[in-house]
CSV table of C-alpha atoms (C1' of nucleotides) in Angstrom, one decimal:
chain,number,residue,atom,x,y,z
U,1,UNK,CA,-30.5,-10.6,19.7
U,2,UNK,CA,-28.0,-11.5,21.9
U,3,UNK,CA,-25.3,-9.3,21.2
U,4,UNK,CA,-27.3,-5.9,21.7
U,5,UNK,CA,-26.0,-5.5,24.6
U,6,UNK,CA,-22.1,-6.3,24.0
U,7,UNK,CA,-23.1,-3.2,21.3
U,8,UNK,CA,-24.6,-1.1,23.6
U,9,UNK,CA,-21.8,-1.5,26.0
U,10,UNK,CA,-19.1,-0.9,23.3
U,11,UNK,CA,-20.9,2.4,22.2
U,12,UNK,CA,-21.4,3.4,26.0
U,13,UNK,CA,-17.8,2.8,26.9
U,14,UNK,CA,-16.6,4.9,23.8
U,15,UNK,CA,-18.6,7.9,24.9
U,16,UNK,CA,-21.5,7.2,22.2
U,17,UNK,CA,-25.1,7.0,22.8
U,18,UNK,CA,-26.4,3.4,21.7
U,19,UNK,CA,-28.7,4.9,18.8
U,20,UNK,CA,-30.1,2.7,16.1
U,21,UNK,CA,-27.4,3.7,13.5
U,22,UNK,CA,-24.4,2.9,15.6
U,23,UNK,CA,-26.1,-0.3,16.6
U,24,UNK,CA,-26.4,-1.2,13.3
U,25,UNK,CA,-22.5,-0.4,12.5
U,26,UNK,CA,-21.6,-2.5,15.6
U,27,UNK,CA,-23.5,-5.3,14.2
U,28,UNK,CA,-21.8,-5.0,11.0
U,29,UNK,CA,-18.3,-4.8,12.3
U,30,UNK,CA,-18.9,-7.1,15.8
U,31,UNK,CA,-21.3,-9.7,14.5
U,32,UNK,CA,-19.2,-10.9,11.9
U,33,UNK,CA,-17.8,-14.8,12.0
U,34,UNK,CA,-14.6,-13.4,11.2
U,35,UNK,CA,-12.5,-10.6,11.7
U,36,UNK,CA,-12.1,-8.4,8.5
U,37,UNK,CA,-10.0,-5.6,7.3
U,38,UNK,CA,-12.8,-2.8,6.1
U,39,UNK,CA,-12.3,0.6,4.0
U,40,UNK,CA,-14.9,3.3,5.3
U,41,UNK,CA,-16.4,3.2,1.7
U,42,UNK,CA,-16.9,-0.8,2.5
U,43,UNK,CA,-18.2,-0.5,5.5
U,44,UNK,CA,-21.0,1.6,4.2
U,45,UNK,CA,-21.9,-0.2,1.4
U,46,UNK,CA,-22.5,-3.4,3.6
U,47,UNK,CA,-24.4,-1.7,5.6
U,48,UNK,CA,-26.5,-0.3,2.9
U,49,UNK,CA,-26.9,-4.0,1.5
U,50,UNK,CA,-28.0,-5.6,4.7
U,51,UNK,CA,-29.9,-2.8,6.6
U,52,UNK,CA,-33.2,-1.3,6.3
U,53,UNK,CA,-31.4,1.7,7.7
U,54,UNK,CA,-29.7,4.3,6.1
U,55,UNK,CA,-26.3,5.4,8.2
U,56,UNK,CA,-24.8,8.6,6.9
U,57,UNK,CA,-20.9,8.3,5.9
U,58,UNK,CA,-20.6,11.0,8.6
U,59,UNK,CA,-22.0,8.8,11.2
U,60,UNK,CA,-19.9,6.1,9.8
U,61,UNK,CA,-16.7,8.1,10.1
U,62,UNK,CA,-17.6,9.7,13.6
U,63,UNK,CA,-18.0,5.9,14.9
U,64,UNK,CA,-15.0,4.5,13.6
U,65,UNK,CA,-13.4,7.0,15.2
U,66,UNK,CA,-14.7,6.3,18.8
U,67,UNK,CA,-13.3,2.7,18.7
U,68,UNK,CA,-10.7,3.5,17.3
U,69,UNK,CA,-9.8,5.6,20.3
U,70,UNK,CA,-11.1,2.7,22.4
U,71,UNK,CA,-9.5,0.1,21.0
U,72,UNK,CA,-12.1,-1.6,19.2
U,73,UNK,CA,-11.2,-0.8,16.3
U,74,UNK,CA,-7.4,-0.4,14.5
U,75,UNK,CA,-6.0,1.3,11.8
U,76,UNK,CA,-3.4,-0.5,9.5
U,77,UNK,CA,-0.7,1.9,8.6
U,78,UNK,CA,-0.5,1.7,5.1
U,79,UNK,CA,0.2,3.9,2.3
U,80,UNK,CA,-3.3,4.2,0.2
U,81,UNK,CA,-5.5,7.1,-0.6
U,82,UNK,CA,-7.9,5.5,1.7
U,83,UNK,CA,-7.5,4.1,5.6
U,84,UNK,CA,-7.8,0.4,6.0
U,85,UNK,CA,-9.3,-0.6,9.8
U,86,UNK,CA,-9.1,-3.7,10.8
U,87,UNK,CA,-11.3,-5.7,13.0
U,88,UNK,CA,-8.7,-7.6,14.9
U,89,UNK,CA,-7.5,-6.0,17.5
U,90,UNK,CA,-5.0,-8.6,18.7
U,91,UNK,CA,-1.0,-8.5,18.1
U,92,UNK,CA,-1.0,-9.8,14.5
U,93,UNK,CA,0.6,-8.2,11.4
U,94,UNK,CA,-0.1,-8.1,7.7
U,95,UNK,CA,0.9,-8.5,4.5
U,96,UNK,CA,0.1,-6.3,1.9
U,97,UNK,CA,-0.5,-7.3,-1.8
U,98,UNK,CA,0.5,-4.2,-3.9
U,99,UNK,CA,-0.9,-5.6,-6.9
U,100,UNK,CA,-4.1,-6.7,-5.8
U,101,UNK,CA,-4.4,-4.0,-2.9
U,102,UNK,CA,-5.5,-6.7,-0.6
U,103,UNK,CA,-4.2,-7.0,3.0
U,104,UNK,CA,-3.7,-10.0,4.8
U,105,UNK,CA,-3.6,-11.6,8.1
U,106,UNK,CA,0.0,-12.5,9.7
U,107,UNK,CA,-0.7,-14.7,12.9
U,108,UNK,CA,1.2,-13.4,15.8
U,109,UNK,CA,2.9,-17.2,16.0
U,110,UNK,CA,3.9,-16.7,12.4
U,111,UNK,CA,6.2,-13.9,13.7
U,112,UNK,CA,9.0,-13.7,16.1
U,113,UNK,CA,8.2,-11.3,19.1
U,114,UNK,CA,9.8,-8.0,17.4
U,115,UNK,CA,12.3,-6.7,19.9
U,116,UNK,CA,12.9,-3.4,20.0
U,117,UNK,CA,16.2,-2.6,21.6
U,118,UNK,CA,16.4,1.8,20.7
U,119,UNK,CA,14.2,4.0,23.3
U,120,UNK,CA,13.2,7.3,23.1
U,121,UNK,CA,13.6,9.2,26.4
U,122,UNK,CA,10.2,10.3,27.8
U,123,UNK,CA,8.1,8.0,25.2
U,124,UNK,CA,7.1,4.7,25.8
U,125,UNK,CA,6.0,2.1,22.9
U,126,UNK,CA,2.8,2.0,22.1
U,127,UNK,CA,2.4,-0.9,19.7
U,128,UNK,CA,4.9,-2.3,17.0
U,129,UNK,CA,3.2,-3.2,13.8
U,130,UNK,CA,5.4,-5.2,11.1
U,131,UNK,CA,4.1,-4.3,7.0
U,132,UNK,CA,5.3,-6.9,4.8
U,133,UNK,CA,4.6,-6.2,1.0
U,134,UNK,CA,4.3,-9.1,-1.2
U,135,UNK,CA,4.8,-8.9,-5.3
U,136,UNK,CA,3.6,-11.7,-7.8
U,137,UNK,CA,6.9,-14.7,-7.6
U,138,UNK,CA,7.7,-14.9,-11.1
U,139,UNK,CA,10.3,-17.4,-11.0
U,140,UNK,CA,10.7,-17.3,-14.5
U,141,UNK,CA,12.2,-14.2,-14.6
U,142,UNK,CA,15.0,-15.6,-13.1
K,1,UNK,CA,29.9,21.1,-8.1
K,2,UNK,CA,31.3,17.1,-8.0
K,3,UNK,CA,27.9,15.5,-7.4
K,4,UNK,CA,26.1,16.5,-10.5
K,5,UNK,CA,26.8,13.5,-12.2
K,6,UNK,CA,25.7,11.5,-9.4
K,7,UNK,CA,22.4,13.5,-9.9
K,8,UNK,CA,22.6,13.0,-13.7
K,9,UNK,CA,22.8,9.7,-13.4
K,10,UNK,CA,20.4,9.3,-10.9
K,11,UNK,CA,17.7,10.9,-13.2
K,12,UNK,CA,18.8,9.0,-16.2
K,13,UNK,CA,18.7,5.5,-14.3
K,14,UNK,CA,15.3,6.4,-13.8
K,15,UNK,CA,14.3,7.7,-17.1
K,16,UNK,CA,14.1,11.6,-16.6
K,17,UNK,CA,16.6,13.6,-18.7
K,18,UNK,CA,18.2,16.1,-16.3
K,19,UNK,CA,17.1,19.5,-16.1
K,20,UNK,CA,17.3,22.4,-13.6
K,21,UNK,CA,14.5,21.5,-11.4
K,22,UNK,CA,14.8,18.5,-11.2
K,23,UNK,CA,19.1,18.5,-10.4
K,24,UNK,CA,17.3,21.3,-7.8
K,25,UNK,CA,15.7,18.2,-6.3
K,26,UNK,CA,18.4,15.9,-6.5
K,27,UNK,CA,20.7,18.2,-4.8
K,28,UNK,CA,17.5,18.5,-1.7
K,29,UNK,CA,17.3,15.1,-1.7
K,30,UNK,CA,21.1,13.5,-2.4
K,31,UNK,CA,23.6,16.5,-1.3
K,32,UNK,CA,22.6,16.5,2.6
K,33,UNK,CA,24.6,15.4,5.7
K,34,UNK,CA,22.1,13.1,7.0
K,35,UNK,CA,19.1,11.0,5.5
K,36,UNK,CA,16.0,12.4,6.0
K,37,UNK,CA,11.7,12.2,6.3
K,38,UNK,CA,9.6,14.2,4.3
K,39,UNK,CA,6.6,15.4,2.9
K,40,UNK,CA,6.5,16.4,-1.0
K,41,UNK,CA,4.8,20.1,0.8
K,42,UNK,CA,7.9,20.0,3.2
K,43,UNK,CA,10.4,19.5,0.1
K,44,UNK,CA,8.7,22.2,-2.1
K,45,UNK,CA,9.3,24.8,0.9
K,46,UNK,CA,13.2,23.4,1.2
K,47,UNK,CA,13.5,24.2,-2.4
K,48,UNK,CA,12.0,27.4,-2.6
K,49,UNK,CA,14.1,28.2,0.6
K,50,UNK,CA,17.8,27.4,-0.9
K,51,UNK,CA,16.9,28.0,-4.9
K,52,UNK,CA,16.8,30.4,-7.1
K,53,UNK,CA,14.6,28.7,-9.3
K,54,UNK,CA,10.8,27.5,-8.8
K,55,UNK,CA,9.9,23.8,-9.3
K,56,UNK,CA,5.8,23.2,-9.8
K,57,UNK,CA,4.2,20.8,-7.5
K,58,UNK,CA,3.7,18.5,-10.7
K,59,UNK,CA,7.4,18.2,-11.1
K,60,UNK,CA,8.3,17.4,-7.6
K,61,UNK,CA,5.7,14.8,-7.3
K,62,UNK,CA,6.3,13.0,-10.7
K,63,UNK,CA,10.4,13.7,-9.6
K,64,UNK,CA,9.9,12.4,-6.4
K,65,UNK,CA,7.5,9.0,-7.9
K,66,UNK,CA,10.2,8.2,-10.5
K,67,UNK,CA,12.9,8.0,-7.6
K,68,UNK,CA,10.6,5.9,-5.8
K,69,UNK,CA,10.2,3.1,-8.8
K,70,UNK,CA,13.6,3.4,-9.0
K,71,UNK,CA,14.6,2.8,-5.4
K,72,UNK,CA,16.4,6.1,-4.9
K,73,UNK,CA,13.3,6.7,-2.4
K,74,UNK,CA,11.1,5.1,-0.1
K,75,UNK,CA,7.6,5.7,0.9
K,76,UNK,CA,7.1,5.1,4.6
K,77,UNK,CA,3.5,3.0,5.9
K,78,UNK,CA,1.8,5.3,7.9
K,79,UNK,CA,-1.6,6.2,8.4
K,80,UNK,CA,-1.2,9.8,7.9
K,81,UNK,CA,-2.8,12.6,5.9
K,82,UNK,CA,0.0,13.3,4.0
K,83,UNK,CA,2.4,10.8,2.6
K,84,UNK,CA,6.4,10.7,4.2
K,85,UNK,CA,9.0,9.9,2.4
K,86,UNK,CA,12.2,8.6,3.2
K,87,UNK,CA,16.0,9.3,1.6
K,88,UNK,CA,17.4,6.3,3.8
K,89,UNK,CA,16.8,3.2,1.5
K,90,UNK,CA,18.8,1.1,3.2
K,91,UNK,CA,17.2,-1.3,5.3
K,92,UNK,CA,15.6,0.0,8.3
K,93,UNK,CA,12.8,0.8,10.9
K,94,UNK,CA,10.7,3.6,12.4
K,95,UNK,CA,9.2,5.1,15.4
K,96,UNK,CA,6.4,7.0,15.1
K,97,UNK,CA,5.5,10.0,17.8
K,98,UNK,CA,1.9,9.9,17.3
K,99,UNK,CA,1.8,13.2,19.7
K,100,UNK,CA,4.1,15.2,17.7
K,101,UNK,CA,3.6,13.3,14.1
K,102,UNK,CA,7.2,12.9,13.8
K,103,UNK,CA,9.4,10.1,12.1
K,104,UNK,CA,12.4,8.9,14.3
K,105,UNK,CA,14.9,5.9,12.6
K,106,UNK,CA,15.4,2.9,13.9
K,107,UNK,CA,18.6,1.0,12.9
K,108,UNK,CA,18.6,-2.3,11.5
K,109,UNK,CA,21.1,-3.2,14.2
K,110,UNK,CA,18.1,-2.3,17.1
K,111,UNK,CA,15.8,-4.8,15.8
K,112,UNK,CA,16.3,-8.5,15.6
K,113,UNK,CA,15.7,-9.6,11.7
K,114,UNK,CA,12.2,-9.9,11.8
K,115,UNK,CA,11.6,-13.5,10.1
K,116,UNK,CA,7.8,-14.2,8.8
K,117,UNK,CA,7.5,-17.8,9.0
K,118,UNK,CA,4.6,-17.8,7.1
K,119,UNK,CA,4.6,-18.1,2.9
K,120,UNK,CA,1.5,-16.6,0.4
K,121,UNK,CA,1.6,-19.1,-2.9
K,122,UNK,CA,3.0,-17.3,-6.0
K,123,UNK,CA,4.0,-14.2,-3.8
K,124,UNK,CA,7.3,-13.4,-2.7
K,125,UNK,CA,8.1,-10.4,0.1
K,126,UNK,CA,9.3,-7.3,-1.7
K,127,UNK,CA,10.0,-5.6,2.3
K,128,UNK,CA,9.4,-5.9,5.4
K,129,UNK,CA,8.9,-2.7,7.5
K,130,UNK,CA,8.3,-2.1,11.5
K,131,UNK,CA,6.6,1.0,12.7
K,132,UNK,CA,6.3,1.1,16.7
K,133,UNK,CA,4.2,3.6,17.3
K,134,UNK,CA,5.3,5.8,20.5
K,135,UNK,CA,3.7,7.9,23.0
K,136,UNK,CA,4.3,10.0,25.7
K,137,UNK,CA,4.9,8.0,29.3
K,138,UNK,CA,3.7,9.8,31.6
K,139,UNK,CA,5.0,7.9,34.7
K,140,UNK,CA,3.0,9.3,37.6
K,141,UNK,CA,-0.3,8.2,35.7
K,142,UNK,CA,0.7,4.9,36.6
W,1,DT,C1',16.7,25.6,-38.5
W,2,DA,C1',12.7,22.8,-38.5
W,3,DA,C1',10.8,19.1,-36.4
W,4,DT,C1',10.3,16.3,-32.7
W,5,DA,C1',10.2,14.7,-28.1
W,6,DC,C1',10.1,15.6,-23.7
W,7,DA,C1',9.4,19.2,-19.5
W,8,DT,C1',7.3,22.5,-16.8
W,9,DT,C1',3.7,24.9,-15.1
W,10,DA,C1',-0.7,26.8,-13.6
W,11,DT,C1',-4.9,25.3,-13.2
W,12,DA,C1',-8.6,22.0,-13.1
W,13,DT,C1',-10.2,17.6,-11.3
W,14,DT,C1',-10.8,13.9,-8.2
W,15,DA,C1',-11.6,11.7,-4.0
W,16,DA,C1',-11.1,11.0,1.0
W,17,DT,C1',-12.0,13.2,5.0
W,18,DT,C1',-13.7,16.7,8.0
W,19,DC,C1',-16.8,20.4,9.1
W,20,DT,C1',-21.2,22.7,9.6
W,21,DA,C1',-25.6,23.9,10.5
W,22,DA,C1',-30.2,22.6,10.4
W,23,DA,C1',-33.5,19.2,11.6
W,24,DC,C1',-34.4,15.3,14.6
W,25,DT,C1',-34.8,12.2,18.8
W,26,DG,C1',-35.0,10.8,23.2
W,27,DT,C1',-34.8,11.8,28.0
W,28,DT,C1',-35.8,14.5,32.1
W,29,DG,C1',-38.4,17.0,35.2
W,30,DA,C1',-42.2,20.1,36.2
G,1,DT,C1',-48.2,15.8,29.1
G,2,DC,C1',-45.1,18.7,27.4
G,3,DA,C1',-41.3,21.9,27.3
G,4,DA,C1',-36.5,22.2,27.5
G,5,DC,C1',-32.2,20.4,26.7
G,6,DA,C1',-28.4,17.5,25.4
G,7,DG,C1',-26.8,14.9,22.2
G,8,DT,C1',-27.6,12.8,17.0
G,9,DT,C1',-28.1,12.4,12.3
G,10,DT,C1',-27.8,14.1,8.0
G,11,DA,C1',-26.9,16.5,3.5
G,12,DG,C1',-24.1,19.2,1.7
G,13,DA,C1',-20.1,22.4,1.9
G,14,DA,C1',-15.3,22.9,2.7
G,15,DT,C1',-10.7,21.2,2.9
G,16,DT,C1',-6.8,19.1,1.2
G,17,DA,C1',-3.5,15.7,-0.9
G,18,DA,C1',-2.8,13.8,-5.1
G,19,DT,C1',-3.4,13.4,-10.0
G,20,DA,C1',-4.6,14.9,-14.7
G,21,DT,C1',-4.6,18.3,-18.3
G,22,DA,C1',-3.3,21.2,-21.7
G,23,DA,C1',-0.8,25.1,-23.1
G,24,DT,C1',3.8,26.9,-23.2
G,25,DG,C1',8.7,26.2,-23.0
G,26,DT,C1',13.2,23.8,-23.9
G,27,DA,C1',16.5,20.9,-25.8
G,28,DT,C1',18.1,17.6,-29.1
G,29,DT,C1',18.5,15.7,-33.7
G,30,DA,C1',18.9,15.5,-38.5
DNA sequence: TAATACATTATATTAATTCTAAACTGTTGA
DNA sequence: TCAACAGTTTAGAATTAATATAATGTATTA
């Protein structure tokens, strides 16, 4: 496997051992064709469907966490009982679907650069993430 | 006191008839200087500060959801543990300190409209929200 | 006033997340 | 080889926000 080490270096550089359950998580969330948007809940359950490993949701949580700090990882601020990561780490933005509680992907090109002109003395920006919630278009209602 | 029927109303428009409690809450919410952030904890322990009365947790939350659907509220996106609420509806942004986990406006007028080029089919945007997170900047690190 | 509809409350429940402590694993160095 | 150690994993307990429940209370209507 060609990644292994891409995993191992990952877990290194977030201050984690490369141990057979974290490798396995990496190759869930860093193997993937595309980049996904994952509950923690999610991210267990495909692991328990494709592994013949069993990762304890502590494990998964503690994990997560590490790169998130690192920046593998993100968190999509959202309001919902549970936290939504996301894959893709690059500037983008989402919308959410209320209805379906399904996020979705807003390309970076799809969205002006978002210009901030207010600062806060002594802070610096750390990232500027745009929500956008969509609703079902009933034009009929009109 | 001439804002009571503003609160009256309020609670009508949304479908509650108007009781002590909940006028308690209105006046929290409705009757001060400035627009403010909360927490439904943080509003509980402003009410039980100023009133005379009690109000149950039950009743503040299912006040405080009613607003909401109505408008009169609006629920921030943010990955915290709690959920924060807003009593500035009109259209704006937010900083958040992730350091201090506190909410700081920003105006409309301080970021260009932010203009999603990109459509879903039979969705329409209900809002649009920027949070930019902010941290301390700690210049001599550089 | 009786009947009805809605409110309030304390408490129980649920569910995500975090914590804990015991068992486990792998590495190091004698 | 093996003992010691540092870091891991895990199941289950604890915590906490939010929601549900059911008993009691209140107000309105006829």
């Amino acid at each position: 496997m060609a990644y292994a080490d891409q995993y191992i270096d990952k877990l290194r550089k977030s201050g984690l051992r490369p141990t057979k359950q974290r490798i396995k998580i990496c190759e869930v969330l860093f193997d993937a064709e595309k980049t996904f948007h994952f509950t923690i809940k999610e991210l267990v359950k495909i692991i328990e469907n494709q592994a013949n490993i069993k990762v304890s949701l502590a494990t998964v949580y503690n994990t997560v966490h590490a790169f998130m700090k690192k920046g593998y990882l993100k968190e999509i601020p959202l309001n919902a009982s549970q936290s939504y990561y996301d894959t893709n780490v690059t500037h983008h933005h989402h919308f959410f679907d209320e209805e379906e509680n399904k996020l979705i992907d807003i390309h970076q090109d799809d969205v002006d650069e978002v210009n901030i002109k207010r600062t806060i003395p002594g802070k610096k920006i750390k990232s500027v993430e745009v929500i956008a919630k969509i609703v079902s278009d009933n034009q009929s209602q009109k």
